mmCIF file of C-alpha atoms in Angstrom:
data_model
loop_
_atom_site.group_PDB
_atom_site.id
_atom_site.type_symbol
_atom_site.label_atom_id
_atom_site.label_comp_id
_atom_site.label_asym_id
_atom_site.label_seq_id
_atom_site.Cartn_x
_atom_site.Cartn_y
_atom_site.Cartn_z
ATOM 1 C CA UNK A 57 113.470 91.143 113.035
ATOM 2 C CA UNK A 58 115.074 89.234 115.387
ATOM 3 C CA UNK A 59 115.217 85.620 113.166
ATOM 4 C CA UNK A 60 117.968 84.905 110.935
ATOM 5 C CA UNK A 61 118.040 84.899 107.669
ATOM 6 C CA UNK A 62 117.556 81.362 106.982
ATOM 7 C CA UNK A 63 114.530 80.972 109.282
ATOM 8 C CA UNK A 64 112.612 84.113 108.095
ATOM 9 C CA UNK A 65 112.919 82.488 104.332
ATOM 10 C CA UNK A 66 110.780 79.817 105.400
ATOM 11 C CA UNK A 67 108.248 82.490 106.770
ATOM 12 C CA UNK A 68 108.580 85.384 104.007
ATOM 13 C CA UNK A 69 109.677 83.886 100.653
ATOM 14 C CA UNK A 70 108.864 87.116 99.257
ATOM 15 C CA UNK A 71 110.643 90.074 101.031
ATOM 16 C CA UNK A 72 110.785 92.404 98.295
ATOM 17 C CA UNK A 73 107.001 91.655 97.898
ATOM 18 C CA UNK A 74 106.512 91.832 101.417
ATOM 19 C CA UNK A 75 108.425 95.053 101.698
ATOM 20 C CA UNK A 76 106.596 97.300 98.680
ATOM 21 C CA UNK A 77 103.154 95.879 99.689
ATOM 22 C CA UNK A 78 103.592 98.372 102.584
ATOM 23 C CA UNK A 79 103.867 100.987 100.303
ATOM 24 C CA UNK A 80 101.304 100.343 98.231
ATOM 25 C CA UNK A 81 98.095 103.222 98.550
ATOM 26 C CA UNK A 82 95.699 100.063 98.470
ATOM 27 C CA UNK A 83 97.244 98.220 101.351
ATOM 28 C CA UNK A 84 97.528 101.504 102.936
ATOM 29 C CA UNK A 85 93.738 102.195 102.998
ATOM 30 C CA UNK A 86 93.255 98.591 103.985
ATOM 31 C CA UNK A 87 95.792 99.443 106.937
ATOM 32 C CA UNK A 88 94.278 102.472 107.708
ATOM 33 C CA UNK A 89 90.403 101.317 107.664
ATOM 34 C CA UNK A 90 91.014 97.836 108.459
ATOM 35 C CA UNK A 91 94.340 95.973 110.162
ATOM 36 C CA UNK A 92 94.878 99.311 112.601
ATOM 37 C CA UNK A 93 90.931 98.850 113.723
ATOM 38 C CA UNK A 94 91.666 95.739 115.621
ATOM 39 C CA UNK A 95 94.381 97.311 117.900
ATOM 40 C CA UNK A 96 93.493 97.872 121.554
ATOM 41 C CA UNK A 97 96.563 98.855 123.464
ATOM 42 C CA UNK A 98 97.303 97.123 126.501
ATOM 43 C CA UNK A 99 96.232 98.358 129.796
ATOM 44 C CA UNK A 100 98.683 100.797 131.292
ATOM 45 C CA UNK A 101 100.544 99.969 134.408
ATOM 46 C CA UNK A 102 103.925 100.459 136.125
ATOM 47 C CA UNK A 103 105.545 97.321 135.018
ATOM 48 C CA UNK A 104 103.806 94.818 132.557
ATOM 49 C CA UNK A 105 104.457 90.577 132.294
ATOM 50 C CA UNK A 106 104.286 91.430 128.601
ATOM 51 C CA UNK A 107 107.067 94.040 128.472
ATOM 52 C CA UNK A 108 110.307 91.883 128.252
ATOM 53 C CA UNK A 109 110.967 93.664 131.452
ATOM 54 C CA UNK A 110 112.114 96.748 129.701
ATOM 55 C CA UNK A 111 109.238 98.946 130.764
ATOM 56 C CA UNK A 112 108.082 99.138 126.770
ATOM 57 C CA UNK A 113 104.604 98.127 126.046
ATOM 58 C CA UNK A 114 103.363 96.918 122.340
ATOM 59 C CA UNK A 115 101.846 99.904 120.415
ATOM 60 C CA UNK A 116 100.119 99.950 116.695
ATOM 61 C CA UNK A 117 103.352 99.406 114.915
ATOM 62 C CA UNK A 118 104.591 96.548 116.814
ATOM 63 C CA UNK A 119 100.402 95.108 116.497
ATOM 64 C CA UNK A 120 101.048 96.281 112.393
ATOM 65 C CA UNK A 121 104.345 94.212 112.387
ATOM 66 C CA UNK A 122 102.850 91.342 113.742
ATOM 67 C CA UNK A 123 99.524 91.246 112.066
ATOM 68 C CA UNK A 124 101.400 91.292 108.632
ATOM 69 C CA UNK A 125 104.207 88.775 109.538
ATOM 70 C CA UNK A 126 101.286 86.160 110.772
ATOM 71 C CA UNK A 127 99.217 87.197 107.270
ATOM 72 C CA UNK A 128 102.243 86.721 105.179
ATOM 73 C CA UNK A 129 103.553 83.374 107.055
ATOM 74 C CA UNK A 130 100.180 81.824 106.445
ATOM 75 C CA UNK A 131 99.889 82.838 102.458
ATOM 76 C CA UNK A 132 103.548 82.102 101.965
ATOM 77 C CA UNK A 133 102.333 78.387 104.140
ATOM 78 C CA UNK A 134 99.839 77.951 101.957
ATOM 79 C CA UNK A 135 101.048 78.823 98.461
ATOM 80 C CA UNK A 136 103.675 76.601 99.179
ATOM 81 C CA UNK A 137 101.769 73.576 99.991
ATOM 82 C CA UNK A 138 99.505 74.664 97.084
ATOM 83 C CA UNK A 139 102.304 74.637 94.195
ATOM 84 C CA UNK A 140 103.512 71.333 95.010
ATOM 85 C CA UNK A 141 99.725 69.802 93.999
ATOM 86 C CA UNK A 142 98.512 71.445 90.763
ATOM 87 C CA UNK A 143 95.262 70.496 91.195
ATOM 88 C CA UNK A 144 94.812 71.510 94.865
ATOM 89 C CA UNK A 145 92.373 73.280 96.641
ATOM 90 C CA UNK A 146 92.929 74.931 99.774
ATOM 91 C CA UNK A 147 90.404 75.564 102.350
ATOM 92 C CA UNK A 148 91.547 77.773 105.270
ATOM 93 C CA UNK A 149 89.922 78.947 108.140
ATOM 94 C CA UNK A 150 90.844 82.377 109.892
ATOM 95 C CA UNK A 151 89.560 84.692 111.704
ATOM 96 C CA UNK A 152 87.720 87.400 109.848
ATOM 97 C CA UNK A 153 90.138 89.864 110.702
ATOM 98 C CA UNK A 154 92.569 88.666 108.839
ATOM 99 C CA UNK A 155 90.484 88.043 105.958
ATOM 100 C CA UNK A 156 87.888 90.883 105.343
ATOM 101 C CA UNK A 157 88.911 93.649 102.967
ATOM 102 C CA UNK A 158 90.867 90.850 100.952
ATOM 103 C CA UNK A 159 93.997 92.844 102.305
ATOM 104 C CA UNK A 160 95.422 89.923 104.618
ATOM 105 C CA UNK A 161 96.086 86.109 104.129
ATOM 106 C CA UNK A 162 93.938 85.712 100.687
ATOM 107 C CA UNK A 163 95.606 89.048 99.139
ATOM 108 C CA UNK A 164 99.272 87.703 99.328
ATOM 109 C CA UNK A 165 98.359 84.491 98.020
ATOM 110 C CA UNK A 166 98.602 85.204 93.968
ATOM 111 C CA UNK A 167 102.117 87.158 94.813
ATOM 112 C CA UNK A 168 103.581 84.629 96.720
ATOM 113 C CA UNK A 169 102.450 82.038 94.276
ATOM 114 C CA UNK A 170 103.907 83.393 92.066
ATOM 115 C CA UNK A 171 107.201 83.903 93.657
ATOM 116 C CA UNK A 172 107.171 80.087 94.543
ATOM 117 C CA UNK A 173 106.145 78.713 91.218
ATOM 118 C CA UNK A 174 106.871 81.401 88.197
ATOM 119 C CA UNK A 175 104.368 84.058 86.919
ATOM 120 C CA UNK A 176 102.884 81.693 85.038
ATOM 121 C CA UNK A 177 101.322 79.622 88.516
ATOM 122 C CA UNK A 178 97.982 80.349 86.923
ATOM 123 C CA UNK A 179 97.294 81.771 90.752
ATOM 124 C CA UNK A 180 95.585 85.683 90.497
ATOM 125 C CA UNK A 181 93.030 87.541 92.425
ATOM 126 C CA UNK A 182 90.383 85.770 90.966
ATOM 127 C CA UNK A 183 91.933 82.335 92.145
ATOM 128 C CA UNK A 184 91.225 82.791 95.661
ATOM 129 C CA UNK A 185 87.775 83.365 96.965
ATOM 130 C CA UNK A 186 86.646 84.563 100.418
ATOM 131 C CA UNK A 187 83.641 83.661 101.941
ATOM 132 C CA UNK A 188 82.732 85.391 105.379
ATOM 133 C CA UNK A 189 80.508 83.149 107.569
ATOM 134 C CA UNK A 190 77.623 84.973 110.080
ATOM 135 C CA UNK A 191 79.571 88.568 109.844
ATOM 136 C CA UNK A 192 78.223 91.174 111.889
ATOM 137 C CA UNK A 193 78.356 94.926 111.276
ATOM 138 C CA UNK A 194 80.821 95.223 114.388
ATOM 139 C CA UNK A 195 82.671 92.860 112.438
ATOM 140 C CA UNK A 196 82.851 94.498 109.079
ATOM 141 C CA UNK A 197 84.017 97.602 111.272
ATOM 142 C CA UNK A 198 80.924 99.424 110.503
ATOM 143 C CA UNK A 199 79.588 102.114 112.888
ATOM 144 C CA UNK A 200 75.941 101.535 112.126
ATOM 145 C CA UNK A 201 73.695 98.405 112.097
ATOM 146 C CA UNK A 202 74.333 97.486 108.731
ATOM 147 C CA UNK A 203 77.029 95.573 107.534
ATOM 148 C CA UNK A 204 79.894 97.714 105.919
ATOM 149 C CA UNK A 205 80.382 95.919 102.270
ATOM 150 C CA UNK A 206 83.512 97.901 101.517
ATOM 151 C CA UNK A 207 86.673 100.579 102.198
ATOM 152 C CA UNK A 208 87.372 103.202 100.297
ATOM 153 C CA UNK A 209 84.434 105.006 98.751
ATOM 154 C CA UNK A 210 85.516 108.443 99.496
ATOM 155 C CA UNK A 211 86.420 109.917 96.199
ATOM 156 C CA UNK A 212 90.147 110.277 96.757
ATOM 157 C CA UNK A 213 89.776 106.450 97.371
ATOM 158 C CA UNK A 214 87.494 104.978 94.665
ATOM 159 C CA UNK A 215 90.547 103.806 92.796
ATOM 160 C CA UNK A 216 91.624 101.414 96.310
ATOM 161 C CA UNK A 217 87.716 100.538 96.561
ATOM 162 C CA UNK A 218 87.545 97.161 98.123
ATOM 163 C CA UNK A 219 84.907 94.932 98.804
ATOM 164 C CA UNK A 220 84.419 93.030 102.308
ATOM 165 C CA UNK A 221 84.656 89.582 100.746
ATOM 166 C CA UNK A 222 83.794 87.513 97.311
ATOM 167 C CA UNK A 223 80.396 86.178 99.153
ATOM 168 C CA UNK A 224 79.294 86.353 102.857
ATOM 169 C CA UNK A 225 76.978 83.647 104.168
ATOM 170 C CA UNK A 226 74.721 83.460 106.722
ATOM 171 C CA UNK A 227 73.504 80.190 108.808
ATOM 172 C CA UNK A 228 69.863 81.797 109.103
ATOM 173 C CA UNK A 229 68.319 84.815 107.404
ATOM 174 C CA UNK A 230 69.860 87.706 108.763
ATOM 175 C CA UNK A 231 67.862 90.744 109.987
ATOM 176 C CA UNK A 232 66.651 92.763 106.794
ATOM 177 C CA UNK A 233 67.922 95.862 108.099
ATOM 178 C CA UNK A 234 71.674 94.123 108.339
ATOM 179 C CA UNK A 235 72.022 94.647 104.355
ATOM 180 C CA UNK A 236 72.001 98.324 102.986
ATOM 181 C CA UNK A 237 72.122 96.275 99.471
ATOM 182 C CA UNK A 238 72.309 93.140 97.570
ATOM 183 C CA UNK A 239 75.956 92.575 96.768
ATOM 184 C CA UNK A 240 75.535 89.703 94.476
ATOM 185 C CA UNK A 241 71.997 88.167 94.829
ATOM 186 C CA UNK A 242 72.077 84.356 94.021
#
């Protein structure tokens, strides 16, 4: 909030995009099942290092703020760097919070493509592919040993249903009880 104008173009070339994404029910479920999960407030104490000195310490909506600025600074990064070199393909590595759910880094990419290079950028959904690597349940935010595959089965949801990723991948075989079901057997 605090950047001018000029520097947070070169962060968020999309703020209209960026603005109405947080509005959108799908990105809310993903908020709400997802993003908010990885929030641990800081430990309470008289006066914090971390405070600025004002005696204010960082709740979930500063951690929200933050956690979408860094998704949408590395999508806008990479769509960039991507519509410069037609025939590009970008590899990037992140942590699986910001990945999982398709609701952080990979799902701005096709938006901000297009916002960099015209709607016809040939960049959608299926342009961009995630691939999880070793996930565990705790990872996939489930609350039971097996991996959770996706948000929002609930039947007020079903329409926002979202899977964990386009493949996960595992360096050995994983423990049979890990997988409640075959998402895509190869």
């Amino acid at each position: 909030q605090s950047l001018n104008i000029d520097r947070r173009e070169q962060y968020v070339v999309d703020t209209k995009g960026f603005i109405d994404l947080t509005q959108d029910e799908k990105f809310k479920l993903y908020t709400d099942r997802s993003l908010i999960k990885d929030f641990v407030p800081p430990p309470s104490s008289s006066s914090s290092e971390g405070d600025g000195g004002g005696g204010k310490q960082d709740g979930v909506g500063d951690y929200f703020a933050e956690r979408i600025l860094v998704h949408e600074a590395c999508a806008t990064s990479i769509a960039k760097w991507a519509m410069k070199r037609a025939d590009s393909m970008v590899v990037t590595v992140a942590p699986m919070k910001d990945v999982r759910y398709m609701g952080g880094i990979n799902g701005r990419i096709p938006r901000i493509c297009q916002v960099v290079k015209g709607e016809g950028c040939g960049v959608d959904e299926s342009a961009v592919t995630t691939i999880l690597l070793n996930p565990s349940a705790e990872e996939t935010l489930s609350g039971s040993r097996y991996l959770r595959l996706e948000i929002g089965t609930a039947p007020k949801n079903l329409a926002y249903q979202t899977k964990i990723a386009d493949y996960i991948w595992f360096s050995k075989m994983p423990k049979v009880n890990m997988l409640g079901r075959m998402m895509n057997p190869m």
